[in-house]
Amino acid sequence: MKPCFRFALWLASVLLASSVAVAEDYPSIRFNVVGGGSHNYSFRAVEQPFWNQTLPTSSQGKVTAQLLGLSESGLKGPEIIRLMRFGAVDIGMGVFAFVAGDDATFEGVDLPGMADGIDAARAIADAYKPVLAQHMAERHGIKLLATVPYTAQVFFCREAVNALSDLQGRKIRTRGRNMAEMVKAIGAAPVTLPFAEVVTAMQTGVIDCAVTGIGSGNAAKWYDVADYIYNLPVDWSIGFYGIGLKRWQQLPPSVQQLLQAQAQVLEDGLWQATANENRYALACNIGRPDCQIHQPAHMTVSAPSATEKQALRQIVVKIANDWGRRCGLACSERWNATVGMTIGVRLHP
């Protein structure tokens, strides 16, 4: 089934459910919303139809939104929490790794190497969501609405990677502290570099590899400068949709209930879309016939062996324990009681 058709069915079911819901006397409210990058598949497939159709329909046209993609908004991303807290943006989307700053709690939802597939990433996000919700409200003045995934963050390389040891000594573009720690732990050198500069840096030899989403790399045509993918998911760039807590508290209870329920619809749609995109993006990058959504390329893919996965697990747990020390005892205990219980890992920071 084509992804577009699948989402048409999903959207139709959502609209049908909304149309038969018990009518509420909603006030007329229009939210200004800053979503993800408009170049992303999930923005087109889920975010746009949700804010432009699903939410208005569910409120009989009373609750609507003006949606802007991140690039169209003129924002860079890390400032979204501050803008929501002070009311400059009603509802916004951010990536935890970009807004974490000195707030280590956010990193716990997407520790490097902890989720080898999107189902595991969803289980971790669901388990940690209450911790994130409480922390965002108490420390940042934000009401968490939904978690947002992106495709697996994997290695795009100029030269062949047949084994984990082949990455040793290579200069690898990373994003965020924990990702850099994992790259160092496997014997490579992390390089901080903006996404837009990767192609040139790869061409000139400034870097040997770069980590990004398996879909994002295709959309940016990294296959023109990188012939190889090492399919080791470092993380999933987990993000969120939120609303300023003051703005939330000003909303009538009926609108709060509506947003709470519809945010779950948005969250489920985003995870489903990303699961589809992750599968099809790999197919496109390596030129399989089931390529959809992205552009066909002819890269070569490899992945860690069972023995390498065991070695990686030791690295992953060590990085997680290092994070636990930075985050503090109470933080690591909350992680153990939520994520740790879900995936069978206990930190001993």
GROMACS .gro file of C-alpha atoms in nm:
model
  349
    1MET     CA    1   0.000   0.000   0.000
    2LYS     CA    2   0.139   0.340  -0.099
    3PRO     CA    3   0.224   0.569   0.195
    4CYS     CA    4   0.008   0.851   0.059
    5PHE     CA    5  -0.291   0.617   0.030
    6ARG     CA    6  -0.226   0.479   0.378
    7PHE     CA    7  -0.226   0.829   0.520
    8ALA     CA    8  -0.538   0.918   0.328
    9LEU     CA    9  -0.710   0.627   0.504
   10TRP     CA   10  -0.563   0.736   0.839
   11LEU     CA   11  -0.682   1.095   0.788
   12ALA     CA   12  -1.026   0.980   0.676
   13SER     CA   13  -1.067   0.767   0.988
   14VAL     CA   14  -0.965   1.058   1.208
   15LEU     CA   15  -1.208   1.293   1.037
   16LEU     CA   16  -1.488   1.037   1.061
   17ALA     CA   17  -1.425   0.992   1.432
   18SER     CA   18  -1.430   1.366   1.477
   19SER     CA   19  -1.755   1.407   1.285
   20VAL     CA   20  -1.947   1.166   1.507
   21ALA     CA   21  -1.807   1.302   1.833
   22VAL     CA   22  -2.044   1.469   2.077
   23ALA     CA   23  -2.061   1.836   1.988
   24GLU     CA   24  -1.890   2.075   2.228
   25ASP     CA   25  -1.955   2.444   2.255
   26TYR     CA   26  -1.600   2.548   2.176
   27PRO     CA   27  -1.500   2.913   2.167
   28SER     CA   28  -1.334   3.042   1.850
   29ILE     CA   29  -0.957   3.012   1.901
   30ARG     CA   30  -0.675   3.032   1.649
   31PHE     CA   31  -0.331   2.910   1.752
   32ASN     CA   32  -0.008   3.017   1.586
   33VAL     CA   33   0.195   2.700   1.545
   34VAL     CA   34   0.559   2.650   1.447
   35GLY     CA   35   0.605   2.292   1.327
   36GLY     CA   36   0.898   2.094   1.198
   37GLY     CA   37   1.092   2.156   0.881
   38SER     CA   38   0.856   2.184   0.585
   39HIS     CA   39   1.101   1.979   0.376
   40ASN     CA   40   1.037   1.676   0.599
   41TYR     CA   41   0.803   1.400   0.486
   42SER     CA   42   0.629   1.392   0.825
   43PHE     CA   43   0.549   1.764   0.798
   44ARG     CA   44   0.368   1.713   0.469
   45ALA     CA   45   0.211   1.379   0.557
   46VAL     CA   46   0.100   1.445   0.915
   47GLU     CA   47   0.160   1.796   1.053
   48GLN     CA   48  -0.007   1.991   0.772
   49PRO     CA   49  -0.325   1.779   0.751
   50PHE     CA   50  -0.350   1.765   1.130
   51TRP     CA   51  -0.335   2.141   1.193
   52ASN     CA   52  -0.519   2.242   0.877
   53GLN     CA   53  -0.794   1.977   0.877
   54THR     CA   54  -0.806   1.732   1.168
   55LEU     CA   55  -0.803   1.979   1.456
   56PRO     CA   56  -1.057   2.220   1.298
   57THR     CA   57  -1.289   1.933   1.207
   58SER     CA   58  -1.275   1.789   1.557
   59SER     CA   59  -1.392   2.123   1.697
   60GLN     CA   60  -1.664   2.194   1.439
   61GLY     CA   61  -1.437   2.461   1.292
   62LYS     CA   62  -1.400   2.657   1.615
   63VAL     CA   63  -1.038   2.568   1.705
   64THR     CA   64  -0.800   2.637   1.417
   65ALA     CA   65  -0.430   2.694   1.360
   66GLN     CA   66  -0.191   2.896   1.148
   67LEU     CA   67   0.097   2.656   1.078
   68LEU     CA   68   0.446   2.762   0.976
   69GLY     CA   69   0.737   2.532   0.904
   70LEU     CA   70   1.054   2.601   1.100
   71SER     CA   71   1.241   2.755   0.807
   72GLU     CA   72   0.945   2.974   0.707
   73SER     CA   73   0.920   3.101   1.066
   74GLY     CA   74   1.272   3.243   1.052
   75LEU     CA   75   1.367   3.049   1.367
   76LYS     CA   76   1.661   2.813   1.411
   77GLY     CA   77   1.497   2.576   1.660
   78PRO     CA   78   1.677   2.599   1.997
   79GLU     CA   79   1.481   2.912   2.096
   80ILE     CA   80   1.136   2.749   2.064
   81ILE     CA   81   1.094   2.675   2.437
   82ARG     CA   82   1.169   3.034   2.534
   83LEU     CA   83   0.928   3.167   2.271
   84MET     CA   84   0.647   2.940   2.391
   85ARG     CA   85   0.713   3.023   2.755
   86PHE     CA   86   0.682   3.396   2.688
   87GLY     CA   87   0.382   3.358   2.454
   88ALA     CA   88   0.547   3.465   2.127
   89VAL     CA   89   0.451   3.123   1.985
   90ASP     CA   90   0.139   2.940   2.102
   91ILE     CA   91   0.236   2.585   2.006
   92GLY     CA   92   0.577   2.475   1.884
   93MET     CA   93   0.783   2.176   1.785
   94GLY     CA   94   1.140   2.123   1.901
   95VAL     CA   95   1.407   1.851   1.912
   96PHE     CA   96   1.526   1.763   2.261
   97ALA     CA   97   1.891   1.746   2.156
   98PHE     CA   98   1.872   2.103   2.023
   99VAL     CA   99   1.697   2.257   2.324
  100ALA     CA  100   1.871   2.055   2.595
  101GLY     CA  101   2.149   2.309   2.659
  102ASP     CA  102   2.259   2.242   3.014
  103ASP     CA  103   1.940   2.045   3.091
  104ALA     CA  104   2.055   1.685   3.095
  105THR     CA  105   1.707   1.551   3.177
  106PHE     CA  106   1.600   1.600   2.816
  107GLU     CA  107   1.880   1.373   2.691
  108GLY     CA  108   1.732   1.071   2.870
  109VAL     CA  109   1.463   1.020   2.605
  110ASP     CA  110   1.718   0.951   2.330
  111LEU     CA  111   2.045   0.821   2.474
  112PRO     CA  112   2.279   0.706   2.194
  113GLY     CA  113   2.251   0.346   2.084
  114MET     CA  114   1.973   0.266   2.331
  115ALA     CA  115   1.708   0.202   2.065
  116ASP     CA  116   1.809  -0.015   1.769
  117GLY     CA  117   1.467   0.020   1.603
  118ILE     CA  118   1.174   0.258   1.595
  119ASP     CA  119   0.955   0.031   1.810
  120ALA     CA  120   1.216   0.048   2.085
  121ALA     CA  121   1.244   0.425   2.040
  122ARG     CA  122   0.865   0.459   2.082
  123ALA     CA  123   0.866   0.240   2.393
  124ILE     CA  124   1.140   0.456   2.547
  125ALA     CA  125   0.961   0.781   2.457
  126ASP     CA  126   0.630   0.655   2.598
  127ALA     CA  127   0.794   0.542   2.921
  128TYR     CA  128   0.985   0.868   2.970
  129LYS     CA  129   0.700   1.096   2.866
  130PRO     CA  130   0.563   1.153   3.221
  131VAL     CA  131   0.913   1.252   3.337
  132LEU     CA  132   0.950   1.494   3.046
  133ALA     CA  133   0.603   1.637   3.101
  134GLN     CA  134   0.668   1.711   3.469
  135HIS     CA  135   1.014   1.852   3.404
  136MET     CA  136   0.904   2.074   3.114
  137ALA     CA  137   0.620   2.217   3.321
  138GLU     CA  138   0.817   2.275   3.641
  139ARG     CA  139   1.145   2.399   3.498
  140HIS     CA  140   1.056   2.547   3.158
  141GLY     CA  141   0.690   2.649   3.183
  142ILE     CA  142   0.585   2.423   2.894
  143LYS     CA  143   0.295   2.180   2.866
  144LEU     CA  144   0.411   1.872   2.673
  145LEU     CA  145   0.158   1.769   2.409
  146ALA     CA  146   0.326   1.499   2.199
  147THR     CA  147   0.656   1.329   2.123
  148VAL     CA  148   0.796   1.349   1.770
  149PRO     CA  149   1.043   1.105   1.608
  150TYR     CA  150   1.266   1.139   1.305
  151THR     CA  151   1.430   0.864   1.104
  152ALA     CA  152   1.723   0.669   1.245
  153GLN     CA  153   2.042   0.874   1.275
  154VAL     CA  154   2.298   0.664   1.085
  155PHE     CA  155   2.644   0.699   0.929
  156PHE     CA  156   2.688   0.828   0.573
  157CYS     CA  157   3.050   0.768   0.465
  158ARG     CA  158   3.271   0.836   0.164
  159GLU     CA  159   3.463   0.508   0.198
  160ALA     CA  160   3.345   0.155   0.268
  161VAL     CA  161   3.240   0.048   0.617
  162ASN     CA  162   3.235  -0.328   0.642
  163ALA     CA  163   3.280  -0.349   1.019
  164LEU     CA  164   3.254  -0.127   1.323
  165SER     CA  165   3.633  -0.109   1.342
  166ASP     CA  166   3.640   0.059   0.998
  167LEU     CA  167   3.509   0.376   1.161
  168GLN     CA  168   3.815   0.406   1.385
  169GLY     CA  169   4.020   0.715   1.309
  170ARG     CA  170   3.759   0.871   1.082
  171LYS     CA  171   3.639   1.229   1.121
  172ILE     CA  172   3.264   1.210   1.170
  173ARG     CA  173   3.013   1.494   1.180
  174THR     CA  174   2.788   1.464   1.486
  175ARG     CA  175   2.503   1.651   1.652
  176GLY     CA  176   2.495   1.683   2.030
  177ARG     CA  177   2.710   1.581   2.324
  178ASN     CA  178   2.595   1.220   2.364
  179MET     CA  179   2.631   1.144   1.995
  180ALA     CA  180   2.986   1.281   2.005
  181GLU     CA  181   3.060   1.063   2.308
  182MET     CA  182   2.949   0.752   2.120
  183VAL     CA  183   3.160   0.841   1.816
  184LYS     CA  184   3.464   0.888   2.041
  185ALA     CA  185   3.393   0.557   2.216
  186ILE     CA  186   3.415   0.366   1.886
  187GLY     CA  187   3.752   0.525   1.810
  188ALA     CA  188   3.647   0.801   1.570
  189ALA     CA  189   3.682   1.180   1.594
  190PRO     CA  190   3.358   1.380   1.628
  191VAL     CA  191   3.334   1.704   1.430
  192THR     CA  192   3.073   1.972   1.498
  193LEU     CA  193   2.939   2.099   1.167
  194PRO     CA  194   2.610   2.254   1.048
  195PHE     CA  195   2.394   2.025   0.837
  196ALA     CA  196   2.412   2.259   0.537
  197GLU     CA  197   2.794   2.237   0.526
  198VAL     CA  198   2.822   1.858   0.522
  199VAL     CA  199   2.826   1.806   0.145
  200THR     CA  200   3.113   2.049   0.092
  201ALA     CA  201   3.301   1.912   0.393
  202MET     CA  202   3.264   1.558   0.260
  203GLN     CA  203   3.380   1.662  -0.087
  204THR     CA  204   3.691   1.838   0.047
  205GLY     CA  205   3.785   1.571   0.299
  206VAL     CA  206   3.718   1.784   0.607
  207ILE     CA  207   3.507   1.491   0.727
  208ASP     CA  208   3.496   1.125   0.630
  209CYS     CA  209   3.146   1.046   0.749
  210ALA     CA  210   2.842   1.228   0.885
  211VAL     CA  211   2.556   1.118   1.106
  212THR     CA  212   2.202   1.223   1.020
  213GLY     CA  213   1.858   1.076   0.962
  214ILE     CA  214   1.849   0.808   0.697
  215GLY     CA  215   1.569   1.007   0.532
  216SER     CA  216   1.726   1.351   0.584
  217GLY     CA  217   2.051   1.239   0.423
  218ASN     CA  218   1.864   1.126   0.114
  219ALA     CA  219   1.658   1.447   0.097
  220ALA     CA  220   1.983   1.648   0.113
  221LYS     CA  221   2.136   1.429  -0.163
  222TRP     CA  222   2.424   1.311   0.051
  223TYR     CA  223   2.438   1.009  -0.178
  224ASP     CA  224   2.618   1.238  -0.426
  225VAL     CA  225   2.921   1.254  -0.193
  226ALA     CA  226   2.881   0.942   0.023
  227ASP     CA  227   2.864   0.594  -0.125
  228TYR     CA  228   2.818   0.397   0.196
  229ILE     CA  229   2.572   0.374   0.486
  230TYR     CA  230   2.656   0.210   0.815
  231ASN     CA  231   2.311   0.126   0.948
  232LEU     CA  232   2.380   0.172   1.317
  233PRO     CA  233   2.106   0.393   1.467
  234VAL     CA  234   2.286   0.631   1.701
  235ASP     CA  235   1.959   0.793   1.804
  236TRP     CA  236   1.623   0.909   1.662
  237SER     CA  237   1.631   1.288   1.713
  238ILE     CA  238   1.328   1.263   1.938
  239GLY     CA  239   1.140   1.590   1.966
  240PHE     CA  240   0.814   1.727   2.101
  241TYR     CA  241   0.512   1.945   2.047
  242GLY     CA  242   0.434   2.176   2.338
  243ILE     CA  243   0.242   2.483   2.444
  244GLY     CA  244   0.336   2.753   2.693
  245LEU     CA  245   0.198   2.660   3.035
  246LYS     CA  246   0.049   3.008   3.090
  247ARG     CA  247  -0.126   2.987   2.754
  248TRP     CA  248  -0.250   2.637   2.840
  249GLN     CA  249  -0.390   2.749   3.174
  250GLN     CA  250  -0.583   3.031   3.004
  251LEU     CA  251  -0.767   2.787   2.776
  252PRO     CA  252  -1.121   2.673   2.862
  253PRO     CA  253  -1.137   2.313   2.993
  254SER     CA  254  -1.317   2.202   2.677
  255VAL     CA  255  -1.028   2.324   2.459
  256GLN     CA  256  -0.771   2.169   2.693
  257GLN     CA  257  -0.949   1.834   2.665
  258LEU     CA  258  -0.969   1.870   2.288
  259LEU     CA  259  -0.598   1.949   2.252
  260GLN     CA  260  -0.501   1.668   2.488
  261ALA     CA  261  -0.700   1.413   2.289
  262GLN     CA  262  -0.598   1.541   1.947
  263ALA     CA  263  -0.231   1.562   2.048
  264GLN     CA  264  -0.240   1.185   2.085
  265VAL     CA  265  -0.376   1.159   1.730
  266LEU     CA  266  -0.088   1.380   1.612
  267GLU     CA  267   0.168   1.177   1.805
  268ASP     CA  268   0.043   0.843   1.671
  269GLY     CA  269   0.042   0.977   1.316
  270LEU     CA  270   0.397   1.108   1.343
  271TRP     CA  271   0.534   0.780   1.476
  272GLN     CA  272   0.353   0.584   1.204
  273ALA     CA  273   0.479   0.819   0.933
  274THR     CA  274   0.837   0.797   1.056
  275ALA     CA  275   0.824   0.417   1.069
  276ASN     CA  276   0.716   0.419   0.704
  277GLU     CA  277   0.976   0.675   0.605
  278ASN     CA  278   1.256   0.491   0.782
  279ARG     CA  279   1.181   0.173   0.590
  280TYR     CA  280   1.142   0.341   0.253
  281ALA     CA  281   1.440   0.574   0.298
  282LEU     CA  282   1.672   0.276   0.339
  283ALA     CA  283   1.522   0.118   0.030
  284CYS     CA  284   1.577   0.440  -0.167
  285ASN     CA  285   1.935   0.493  -0.053
  286ILE     CA  286   2.038   0.146  -0.166
  287GLY     CA  287   1.822   0.143  -0.481
  288ARG     CA  288   1.569  -0.127  -0.390
  289PRO     CA  289   1.247  -0.154  -0.595
  290ASP     CA  290   1.032  -0.072  -0.290
  291CYS     CA  291   1.178   0.280  -0.277
  292GLN     CA  292   0.909   0.537  -0.191
  293ILE     CA  293   0.896   0.894  -0.058
  294HIS     CA  294   1.267   0.968  -0.128
  295GLN     CA  295   1.494   0.959  -0.433
  296PRO     CA  296   1.653   0.633  -0.553
  297ALA     CA  297   2.029   0.611  -0.509
  298HIS     CA  298   2.289   0.337  -0.527
  299MET     CA  299   2.463   0.335  -0.191
  300THR     CA  300   2.604   0.026  -0.023
  301VAL     CA  301   2.473  -0.057   0.325
  302SER     CA  302   2.624  -0.259   0.608
  303ALA     CA  303   2.524  -0.310   0.971
  304PRO     CA  304   2.682  -0.430   1.296
  305SER     CA  305   2.720  -0.804   1.342
  306ALA     CA  306   2.589  -0.985   1.649
  307THR     CA  307   2.936  -0.974   1.805
  308GLU     CA  308   2.969  -0.603   1.732
  309LYS     CA  309   2.627  -0.539   1.885
  310GLN     CA  310   2.748  -0.694   2.211
  311ALA     CA  311   3.050  -0.464   2.214
  312LEU     CA  312   2.830  -0.168   2.130
  313ARG     CA  313   2.598  -0.253   2.419
  314GLN     CA  314   2.884  -0.208   2.664
  315ILE     CA  315   2.963   0.130   2.507
  316VAL     CA  316   2.597   0.234   2.517
  317VAL     CA  317   2.553   0.146   2.884
  318LYS     CA  318   2.875   0.326   2.981
  319ILE     CA  319   2.760   0.644   2.802
  320ALA     CA  320   2.421   0.614   2.971
  321ASN     CA  321   2.586   0.583   3.313
  322ASP     CA  322   2.804   0.886   3.236
  323TRP     CA  323   2.485   1.075   3.150
  324GLY     CA  324   2.330   0.957   3.476
  325ARG     CA  325   2.617   1.109   3.670
  326ARG     CA  326   2.574   1.442   3.492
  327CYS     CA  327   2.199   1.436   3.536
  328GLY     CA  328   2.211   1.349   3.906
  329LEU     CA  329   2.086   1.073   4.133
  330ALA     CA  330   1.719   1.174   4.129
  331CYS     CA  331   1.727   1.202   3.748
  332SER     CA  332   1.887   0.860   3.697
  333GLU     CA  333   1.643   0.702   3.943
  334ARG     CA  334   1.349   0.842   3.745
  335TRP     CA  335   1.506   0.702   3.428
  336ASN     CA  336   1.554   0.360   3.590
  337ALA     CA  337   1.192   0.357   3.708
  338THR     CA  338   1.056   0.440   3.362
  339VAL     CA  339   1.282   0.371   3.064
  340GLY     CA  340   1.504   0.127   3.251
  341MET     CA  341   1.209  -0.086   3.359
  342THR     CA  342   1.076  -0.086   3.004
  343ILE     CA  343   1.395  -0.197   2.826
  344GLY     CA  344   1.565  -0.394   3.103
  345VAL     CA  345   1.858  -0.160   3.169
  346ARG     CA  346   1.953  -0.020   3.508
  347LEU     CA  347   2.194   0.270   3.546
  348HIS     CA  348   2.447   0.272   3.829
  349PRO     CA  349   2.582   0.625   3.813
   0.00000   0.00000   0.00000
